[in-house]
Short mmCIF file of C-alpha atoms in Angstrom, two decimals:
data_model
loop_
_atom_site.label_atom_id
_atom_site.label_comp_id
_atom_site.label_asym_id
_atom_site.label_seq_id
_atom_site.Cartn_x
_atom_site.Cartn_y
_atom_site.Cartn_z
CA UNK A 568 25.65 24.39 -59.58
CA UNK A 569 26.66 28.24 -59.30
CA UNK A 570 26.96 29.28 -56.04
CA UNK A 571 28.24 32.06 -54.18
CA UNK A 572 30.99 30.32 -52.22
CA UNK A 573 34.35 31.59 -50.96
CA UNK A 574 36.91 29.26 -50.66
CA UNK A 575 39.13 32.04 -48.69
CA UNK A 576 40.18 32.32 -45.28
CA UNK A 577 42.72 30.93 -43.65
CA UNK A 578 41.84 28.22 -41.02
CA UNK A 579 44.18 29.31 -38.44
CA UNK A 580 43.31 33.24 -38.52
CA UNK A 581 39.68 32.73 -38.41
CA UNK A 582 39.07 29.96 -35.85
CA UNK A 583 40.26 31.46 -32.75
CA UNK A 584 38.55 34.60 -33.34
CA UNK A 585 35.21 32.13 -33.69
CA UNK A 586 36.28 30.40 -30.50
CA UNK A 587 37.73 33.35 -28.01
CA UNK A 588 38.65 31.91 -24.97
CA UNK A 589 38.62 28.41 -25.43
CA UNK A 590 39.34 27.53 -22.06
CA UNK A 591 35.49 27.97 -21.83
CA UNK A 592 34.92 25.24 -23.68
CA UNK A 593 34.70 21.27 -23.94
CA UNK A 594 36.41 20.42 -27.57
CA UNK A 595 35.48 17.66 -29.71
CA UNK A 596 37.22 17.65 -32.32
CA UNK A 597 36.55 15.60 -36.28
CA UNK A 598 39.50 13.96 -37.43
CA UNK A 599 42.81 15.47 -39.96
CA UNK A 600 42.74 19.08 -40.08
CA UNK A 601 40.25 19.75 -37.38
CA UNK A 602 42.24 17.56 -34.99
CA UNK A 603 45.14 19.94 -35.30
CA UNK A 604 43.00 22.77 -35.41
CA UNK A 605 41.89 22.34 -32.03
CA UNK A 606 44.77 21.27 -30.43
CA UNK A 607 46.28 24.26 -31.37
CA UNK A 608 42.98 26.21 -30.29
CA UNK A 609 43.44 24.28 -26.66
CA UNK A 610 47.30 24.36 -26.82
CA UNK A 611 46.75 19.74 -26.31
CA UNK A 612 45.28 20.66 -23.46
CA UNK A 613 42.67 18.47 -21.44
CA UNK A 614 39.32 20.06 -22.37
CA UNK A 615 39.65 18.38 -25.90
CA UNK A 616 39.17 14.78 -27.07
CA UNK A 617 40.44 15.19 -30.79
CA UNK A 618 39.09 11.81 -33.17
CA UNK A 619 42.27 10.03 -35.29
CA UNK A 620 39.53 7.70 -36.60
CA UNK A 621 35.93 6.59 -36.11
CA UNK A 622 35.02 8.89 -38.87
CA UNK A 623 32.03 10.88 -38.75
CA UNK A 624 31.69 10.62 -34.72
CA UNK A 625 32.54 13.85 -33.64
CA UNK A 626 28.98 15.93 -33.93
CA UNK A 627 27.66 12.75 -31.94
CA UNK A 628 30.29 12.71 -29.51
CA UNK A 629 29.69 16.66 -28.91
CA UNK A 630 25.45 15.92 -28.23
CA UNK A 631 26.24 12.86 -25.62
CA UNK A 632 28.79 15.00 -23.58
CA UNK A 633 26.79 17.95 -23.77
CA UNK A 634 23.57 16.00 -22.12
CA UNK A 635 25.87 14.63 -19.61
CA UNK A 636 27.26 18.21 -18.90
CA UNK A 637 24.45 20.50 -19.04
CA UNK A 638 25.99 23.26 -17.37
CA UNK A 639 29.50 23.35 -19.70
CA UNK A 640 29.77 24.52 -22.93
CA UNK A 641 30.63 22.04 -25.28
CA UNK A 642 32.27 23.28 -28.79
CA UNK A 643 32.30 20.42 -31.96
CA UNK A 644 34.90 21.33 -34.82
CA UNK A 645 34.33 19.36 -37.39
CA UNK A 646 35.53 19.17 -41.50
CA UNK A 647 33.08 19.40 -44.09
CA UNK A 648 34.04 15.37 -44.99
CA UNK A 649 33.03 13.79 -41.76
CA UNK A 650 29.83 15.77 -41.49
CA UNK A 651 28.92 14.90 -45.08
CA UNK A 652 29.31 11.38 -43.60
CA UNK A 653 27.23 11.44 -40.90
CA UNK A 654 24.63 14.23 -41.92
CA UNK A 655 21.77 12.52 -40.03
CA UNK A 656 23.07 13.71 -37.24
CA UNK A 657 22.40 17.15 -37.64
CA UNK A 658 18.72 15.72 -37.80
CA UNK A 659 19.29 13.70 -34.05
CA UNK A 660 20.97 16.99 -32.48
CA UNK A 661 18.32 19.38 -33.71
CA UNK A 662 15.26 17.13 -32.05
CA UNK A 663 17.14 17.76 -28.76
CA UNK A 664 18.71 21.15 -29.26
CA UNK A 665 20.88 21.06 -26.56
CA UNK A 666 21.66 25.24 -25.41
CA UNK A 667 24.93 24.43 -24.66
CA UNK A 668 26.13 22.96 -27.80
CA UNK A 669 27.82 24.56 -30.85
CA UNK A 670 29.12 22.89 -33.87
CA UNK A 671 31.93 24.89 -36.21
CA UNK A 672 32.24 22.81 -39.81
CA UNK A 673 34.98 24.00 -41.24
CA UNK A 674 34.70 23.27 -44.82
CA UNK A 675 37.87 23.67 -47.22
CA UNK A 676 35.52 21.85 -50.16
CA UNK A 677 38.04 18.75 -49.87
CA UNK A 678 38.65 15.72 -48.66
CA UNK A 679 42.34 16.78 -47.38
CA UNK A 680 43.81 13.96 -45.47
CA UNK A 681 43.20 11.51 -48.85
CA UNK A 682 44.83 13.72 -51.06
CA UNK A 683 42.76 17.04 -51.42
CA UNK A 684 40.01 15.46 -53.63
CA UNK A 685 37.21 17.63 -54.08
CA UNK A 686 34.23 17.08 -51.60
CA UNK A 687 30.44 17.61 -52.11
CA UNK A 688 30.54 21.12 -50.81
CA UNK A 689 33.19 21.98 -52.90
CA UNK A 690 30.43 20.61 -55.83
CA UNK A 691 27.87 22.65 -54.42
CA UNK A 692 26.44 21.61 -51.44
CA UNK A 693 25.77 24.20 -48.42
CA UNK A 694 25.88 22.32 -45.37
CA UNK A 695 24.21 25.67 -43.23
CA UNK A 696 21.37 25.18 -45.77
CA UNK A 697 21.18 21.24 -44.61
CA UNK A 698 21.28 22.26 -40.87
CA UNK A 699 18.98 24.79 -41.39
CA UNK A 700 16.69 22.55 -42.47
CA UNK A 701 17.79 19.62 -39.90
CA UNK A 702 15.99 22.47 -37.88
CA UNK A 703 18.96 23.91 -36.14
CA UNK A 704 17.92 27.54 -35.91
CA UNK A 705 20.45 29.24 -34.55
CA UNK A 706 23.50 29.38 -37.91
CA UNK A 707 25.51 31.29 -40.04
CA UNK A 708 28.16 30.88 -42.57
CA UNK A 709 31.29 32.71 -42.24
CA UNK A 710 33.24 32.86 -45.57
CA UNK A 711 34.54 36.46 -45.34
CA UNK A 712 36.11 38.51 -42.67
CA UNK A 713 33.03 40.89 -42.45
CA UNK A 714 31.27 37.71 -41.12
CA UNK A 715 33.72 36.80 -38.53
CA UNK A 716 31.87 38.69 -35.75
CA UNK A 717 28.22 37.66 -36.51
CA UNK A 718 30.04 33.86 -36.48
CA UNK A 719 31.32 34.31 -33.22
CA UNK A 720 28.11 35.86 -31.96
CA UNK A 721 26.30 32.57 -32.84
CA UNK A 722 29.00 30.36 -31.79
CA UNK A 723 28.62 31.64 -28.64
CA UNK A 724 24.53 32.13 -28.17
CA UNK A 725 23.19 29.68 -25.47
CA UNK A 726 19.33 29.66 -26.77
CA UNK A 727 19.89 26.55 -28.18
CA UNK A 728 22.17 24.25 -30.31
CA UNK A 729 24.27 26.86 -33.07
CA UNK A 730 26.14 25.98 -36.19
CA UNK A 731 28.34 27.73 -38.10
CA UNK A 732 29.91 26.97 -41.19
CA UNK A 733 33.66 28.50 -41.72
CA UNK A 734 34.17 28.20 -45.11
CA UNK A 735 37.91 28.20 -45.88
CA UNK A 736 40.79 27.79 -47.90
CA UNK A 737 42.73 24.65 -48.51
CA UNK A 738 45.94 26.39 -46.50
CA UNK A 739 46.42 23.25 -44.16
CA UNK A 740 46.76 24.43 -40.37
CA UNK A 741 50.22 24.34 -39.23
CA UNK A 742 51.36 21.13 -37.96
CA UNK A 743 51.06 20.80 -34.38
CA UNK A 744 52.04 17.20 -32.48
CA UNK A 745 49.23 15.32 -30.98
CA UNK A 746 48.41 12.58 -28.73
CA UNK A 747 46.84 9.56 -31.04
CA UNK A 748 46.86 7.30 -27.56
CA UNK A 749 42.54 7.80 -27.52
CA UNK A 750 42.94 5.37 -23.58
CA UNK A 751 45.80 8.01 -22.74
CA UNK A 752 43.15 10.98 -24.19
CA UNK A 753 39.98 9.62 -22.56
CA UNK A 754 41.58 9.38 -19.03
CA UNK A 755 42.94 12.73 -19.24
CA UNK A 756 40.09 14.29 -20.38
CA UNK A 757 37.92 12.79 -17.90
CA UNK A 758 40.65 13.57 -14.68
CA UNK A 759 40.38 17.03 -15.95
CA UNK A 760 36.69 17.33 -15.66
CA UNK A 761 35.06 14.98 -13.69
CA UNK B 308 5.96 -5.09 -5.09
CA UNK B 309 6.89 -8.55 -6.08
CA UNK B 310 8.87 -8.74 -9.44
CA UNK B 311 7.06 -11.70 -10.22
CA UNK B 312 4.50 -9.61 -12.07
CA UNK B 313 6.09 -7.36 -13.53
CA UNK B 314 7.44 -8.30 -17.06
CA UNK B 315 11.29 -8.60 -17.82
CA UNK B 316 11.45 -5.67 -20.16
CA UNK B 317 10.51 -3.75 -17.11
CA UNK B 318 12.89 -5.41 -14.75
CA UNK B 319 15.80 -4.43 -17.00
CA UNK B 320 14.63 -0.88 -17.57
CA UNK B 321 14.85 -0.54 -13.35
CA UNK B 322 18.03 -2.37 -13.54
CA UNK B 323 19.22 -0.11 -15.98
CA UNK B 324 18.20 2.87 -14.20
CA UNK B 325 19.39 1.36 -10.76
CA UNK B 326 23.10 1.31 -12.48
CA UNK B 327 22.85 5.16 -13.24
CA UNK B 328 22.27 4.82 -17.28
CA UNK B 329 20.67 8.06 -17.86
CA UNK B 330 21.22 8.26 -21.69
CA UNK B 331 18.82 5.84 -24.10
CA UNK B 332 20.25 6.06 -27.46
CA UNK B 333 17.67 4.21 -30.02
CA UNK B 334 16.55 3.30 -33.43
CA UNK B 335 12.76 2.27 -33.90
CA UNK B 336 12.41 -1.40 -32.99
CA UNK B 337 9.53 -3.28 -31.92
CA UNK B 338 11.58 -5.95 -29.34
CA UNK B 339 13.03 -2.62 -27.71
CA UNK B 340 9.36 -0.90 -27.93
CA UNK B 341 9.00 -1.18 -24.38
CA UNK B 342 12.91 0.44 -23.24
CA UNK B 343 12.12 2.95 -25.74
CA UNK B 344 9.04 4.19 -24.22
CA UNK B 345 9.67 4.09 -20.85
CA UNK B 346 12.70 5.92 -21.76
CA UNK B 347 11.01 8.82 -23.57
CA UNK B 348 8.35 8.87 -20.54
CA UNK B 349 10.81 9.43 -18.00
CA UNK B 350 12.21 12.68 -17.37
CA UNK B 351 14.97 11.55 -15.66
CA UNK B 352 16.61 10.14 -18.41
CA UNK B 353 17.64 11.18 -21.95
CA UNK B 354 15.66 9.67 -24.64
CA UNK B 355 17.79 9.88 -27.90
CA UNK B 356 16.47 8.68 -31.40
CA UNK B 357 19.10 8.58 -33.48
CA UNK B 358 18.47 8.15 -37.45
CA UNK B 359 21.62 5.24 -37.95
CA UNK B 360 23.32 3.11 -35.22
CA UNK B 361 26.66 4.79 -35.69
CA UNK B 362 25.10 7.57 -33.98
CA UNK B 363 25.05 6.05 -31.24
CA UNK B 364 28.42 5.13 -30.93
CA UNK B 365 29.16 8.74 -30.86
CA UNK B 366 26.44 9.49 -28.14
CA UNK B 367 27.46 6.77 -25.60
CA UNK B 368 31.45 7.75 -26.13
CA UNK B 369 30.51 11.46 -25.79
CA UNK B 370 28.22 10.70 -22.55
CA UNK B 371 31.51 8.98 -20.94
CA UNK B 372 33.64 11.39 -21.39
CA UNK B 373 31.28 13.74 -19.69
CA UNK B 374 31.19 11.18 -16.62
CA UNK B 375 27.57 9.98 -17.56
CA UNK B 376 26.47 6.37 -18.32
CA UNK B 377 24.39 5.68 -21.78
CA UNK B 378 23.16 2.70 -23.25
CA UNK B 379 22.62 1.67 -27.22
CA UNK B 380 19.24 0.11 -28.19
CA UNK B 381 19.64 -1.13 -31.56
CA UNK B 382 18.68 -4.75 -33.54
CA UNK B 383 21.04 -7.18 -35.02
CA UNK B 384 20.75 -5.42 -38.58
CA UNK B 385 22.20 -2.64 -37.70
CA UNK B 386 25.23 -3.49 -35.78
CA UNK B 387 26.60 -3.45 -39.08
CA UNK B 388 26.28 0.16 -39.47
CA UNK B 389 28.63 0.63 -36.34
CA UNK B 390 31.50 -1.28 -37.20
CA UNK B 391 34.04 1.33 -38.29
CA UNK B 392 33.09 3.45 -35.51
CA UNK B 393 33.61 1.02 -32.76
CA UNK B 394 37.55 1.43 -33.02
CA UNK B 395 36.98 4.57 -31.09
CA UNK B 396 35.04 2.48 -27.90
CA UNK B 397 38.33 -0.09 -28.72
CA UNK B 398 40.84 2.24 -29.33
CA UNK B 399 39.93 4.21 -26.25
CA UNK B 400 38.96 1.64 -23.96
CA UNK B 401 35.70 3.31 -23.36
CA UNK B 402 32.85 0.76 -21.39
CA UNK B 403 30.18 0.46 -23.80
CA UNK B 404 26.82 -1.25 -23.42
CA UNK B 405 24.78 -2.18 -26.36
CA UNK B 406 21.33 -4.21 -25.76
CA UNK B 407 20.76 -6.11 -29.42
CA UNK B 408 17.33 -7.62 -30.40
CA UNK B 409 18.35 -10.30 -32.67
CA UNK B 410 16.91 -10.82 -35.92
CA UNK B 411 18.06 -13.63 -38.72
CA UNK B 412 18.72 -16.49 -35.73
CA UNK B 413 16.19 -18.90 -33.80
CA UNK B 414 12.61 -19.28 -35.80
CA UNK B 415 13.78 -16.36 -38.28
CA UNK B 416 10.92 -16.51 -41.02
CA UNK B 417 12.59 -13.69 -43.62
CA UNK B 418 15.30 -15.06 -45.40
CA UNK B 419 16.79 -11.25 -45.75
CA UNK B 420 17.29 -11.34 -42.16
CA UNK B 421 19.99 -14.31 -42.63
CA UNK B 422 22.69 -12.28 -43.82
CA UNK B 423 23.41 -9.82 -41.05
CA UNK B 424 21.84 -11.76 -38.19
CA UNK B 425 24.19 -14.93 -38.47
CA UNK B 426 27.49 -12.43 -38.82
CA UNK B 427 26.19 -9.97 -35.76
CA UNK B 428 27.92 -11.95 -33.08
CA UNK B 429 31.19 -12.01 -35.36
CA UNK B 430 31.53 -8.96 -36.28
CA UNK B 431 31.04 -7.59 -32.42
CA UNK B 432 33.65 -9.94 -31.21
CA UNK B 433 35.85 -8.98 -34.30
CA UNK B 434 35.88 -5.35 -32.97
CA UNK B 435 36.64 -6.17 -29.32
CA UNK B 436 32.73 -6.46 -28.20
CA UNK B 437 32.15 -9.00 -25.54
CA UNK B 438 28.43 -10.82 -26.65
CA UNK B 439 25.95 -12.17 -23.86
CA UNK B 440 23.37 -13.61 -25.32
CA UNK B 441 20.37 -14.44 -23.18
CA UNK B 442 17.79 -16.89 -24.74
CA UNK B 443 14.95 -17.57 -21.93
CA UNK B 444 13.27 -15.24 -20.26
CA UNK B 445 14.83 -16.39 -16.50
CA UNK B 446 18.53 -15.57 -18.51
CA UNK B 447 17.59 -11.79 -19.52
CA UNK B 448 17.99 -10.03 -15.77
CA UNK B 449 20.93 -12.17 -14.44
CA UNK B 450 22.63 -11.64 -18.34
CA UNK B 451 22.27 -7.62 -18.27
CA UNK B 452 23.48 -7.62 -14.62
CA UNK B 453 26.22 -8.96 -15.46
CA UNK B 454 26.62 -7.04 -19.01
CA UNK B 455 26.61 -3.78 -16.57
CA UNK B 456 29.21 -4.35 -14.57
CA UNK B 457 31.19 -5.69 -17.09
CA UNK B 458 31.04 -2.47 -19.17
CA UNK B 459 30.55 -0.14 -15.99
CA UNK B 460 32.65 -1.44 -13.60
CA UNK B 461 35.00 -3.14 -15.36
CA UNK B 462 35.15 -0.89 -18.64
CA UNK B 463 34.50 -3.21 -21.42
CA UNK B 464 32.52 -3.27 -24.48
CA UNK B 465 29.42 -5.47 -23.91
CA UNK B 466 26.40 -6.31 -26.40
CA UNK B 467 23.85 -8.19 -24.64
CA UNK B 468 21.62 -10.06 -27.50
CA UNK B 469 18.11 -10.39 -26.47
CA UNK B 470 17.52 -13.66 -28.65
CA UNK B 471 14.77 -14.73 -31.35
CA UNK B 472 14.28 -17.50 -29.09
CA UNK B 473 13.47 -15.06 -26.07
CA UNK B 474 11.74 -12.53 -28.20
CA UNK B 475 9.24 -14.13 -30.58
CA UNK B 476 10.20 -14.94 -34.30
CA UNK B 477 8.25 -12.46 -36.04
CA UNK B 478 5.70 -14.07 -38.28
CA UNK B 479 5.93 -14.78 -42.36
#
């Protein structure tokens, strides 16, 4: 398959200026890179429950806390391997299209944690294409800087659910210590908002 | 209006409701036709159909963190498909209550239904999932009572299974 795809930008640059001020948000966050990523975008703070397992939950995790919190904003980062695992529920979100839910894949084309095998979008597959047609209307793809702002623009647009796909380069974030204790996560995150 | 008429599948959609579960996370089934329904007819609730059980694993964690109180409607077969993802609800300690229509067990005319509906039980407790299941129709009300407040109130993960006995063997 030729496609046009950029395997580019760098992870950490690009994500916060997706985000802004991510105090705004609630975080879910995929497991491996993306669990860094946004505990670094939070700083480990409360507004995040980051996954360490149960992969392939997070988009699902961001849909039943953003019915349950209609009037927050609720921000999934996910990796391009544990959306290509669960891709059906692209399909489940898109039926509801919650306003106040975004989804950023960030998509390195590998399966990093197990050793930086290639994934199926680094074969060819364009997961904006697959939410598109999920029916999620509101996307873009991000894969060069002159993108950045029209990503953030539909990150942030509250007409209904938005995806964006950061495509990026296999530059790991920088390693940032979390908490794996999920009870220990939960409560906090919970205390914090409810 | 005396409860005596109405049929159990109603009484445990108001007991469901009574309890505050405002998220119905489903697959098509016919034993959980009428949940499903009522579900999707009430706008006071969320009516989610999801396309594989694991989904709903993610919808029911994701509702708790948010400080809202889901439920799983799924069959027997597919508890299988939530396995891996139930080490989040164990992991995290997060209350959990799954209502399974059980396939493969009492009167079970499809032999294909064997497989997955004689492990269901096994593989729930295996991942930390207390089982209830409630084989007459006088067992069903008391049985989910008590399934919500042990997953509510007392933050466990509960699978009430809604037996072939109680159900109707579906016909060969």
């Amino acid at each position: 398959m030729n496609r046009d795809f950029k395997f580019e930008l760098d992870r950490s640059e690009v994500l916060p200026l997706l985000v802004g001020d991510a105090k705004e948000y609630l975080f879910i966050g995929g497991l491996g890179g993306t669990a860094r990523d946004t505990t670094r975008l939070t700083d480990g703070g409360d507004n995040l429950f980051a996954l360490g397992g149960a992969m392939g939950a997070a988009a699902m995790m961001g849909l039943g806390l953003a019915l349950a919190q209609p009037k927050r904003k609720v921000l999934v980062i996910t990796g391009d391997g544990e959306l290509l695992m669960n891709l059906g529920a692209l399909a489940t979100i898109s039926v509801l299209n919650p306003t106040n839910l975004s989804i950023i894949c960030v998509d390195n084309g590998h399966y990093g944690e197990t050793g930086y095998q290639t994934s199926h979008t680094g074969r060819g597959v364009d997961l904006e294409e697959i939410a598109k047609g999920a029916g999620i209307m509101n996307t873009a793809t991000v894969q060069s800087k002159d993108q950045i702002e029209n990503g953030a623009k539909v990150v942030r647009q509250d007409n209904g659910t938005s995806f964006v796909l950061l495509r990026v380069s296999t530059k790991e974030s920088a390693p940032r210590k979390r908490n794996l204790d999920a009870t220990a996560c939960r409560i906090a995150f919970r205390n914090a908002l409810l | 209006m005396s409860t005596t008429t109405k049929t159990w599948q109603a009484e445990v959609y108001e007991l469901l409701r009574k309890h505050e579960v405002e998220i119905f996370g489903y697959v098509p089934d016919a034993g959980h036709k009428y949940l499903i329904n009522t579900s999707i007819a009430d706008p006071e609730v969320h009516a989610v159909s999801l396309t594989t059980e694991e989904e709903g694993i993610g919808l029911c964690t994701g509702a708790h963190l948010g400080g809202k109180r889901a439920v799983l409607l799924m069959q027997s077969s597919g508890v299988g498909n939530t396995i891996n993802l139930l080490s989040l609800v164990k992991l995290g300690h997060f209350p959990f209550l799954t209502l399974v229509t059980m396939r493969g067990n009492f009167g079970e005319g499809n032999p294909w239904q064997f497989p997955m509906g004689q492990a269901t039980q096994a593989v729930l407790e295996a991942m930390g999932v207390i089982c209830l299941p409630a084989w007459t129709e006088e067992d069903v009300i008391p049985v989910v009572e008590a399934a919500l407040t042990m997953s509510f109130k007392s933050g466990n993960a509960v699978a009430v299974l809604l037996t072939q006995r109680l159900l109707g063997a579906k016909e060969f």
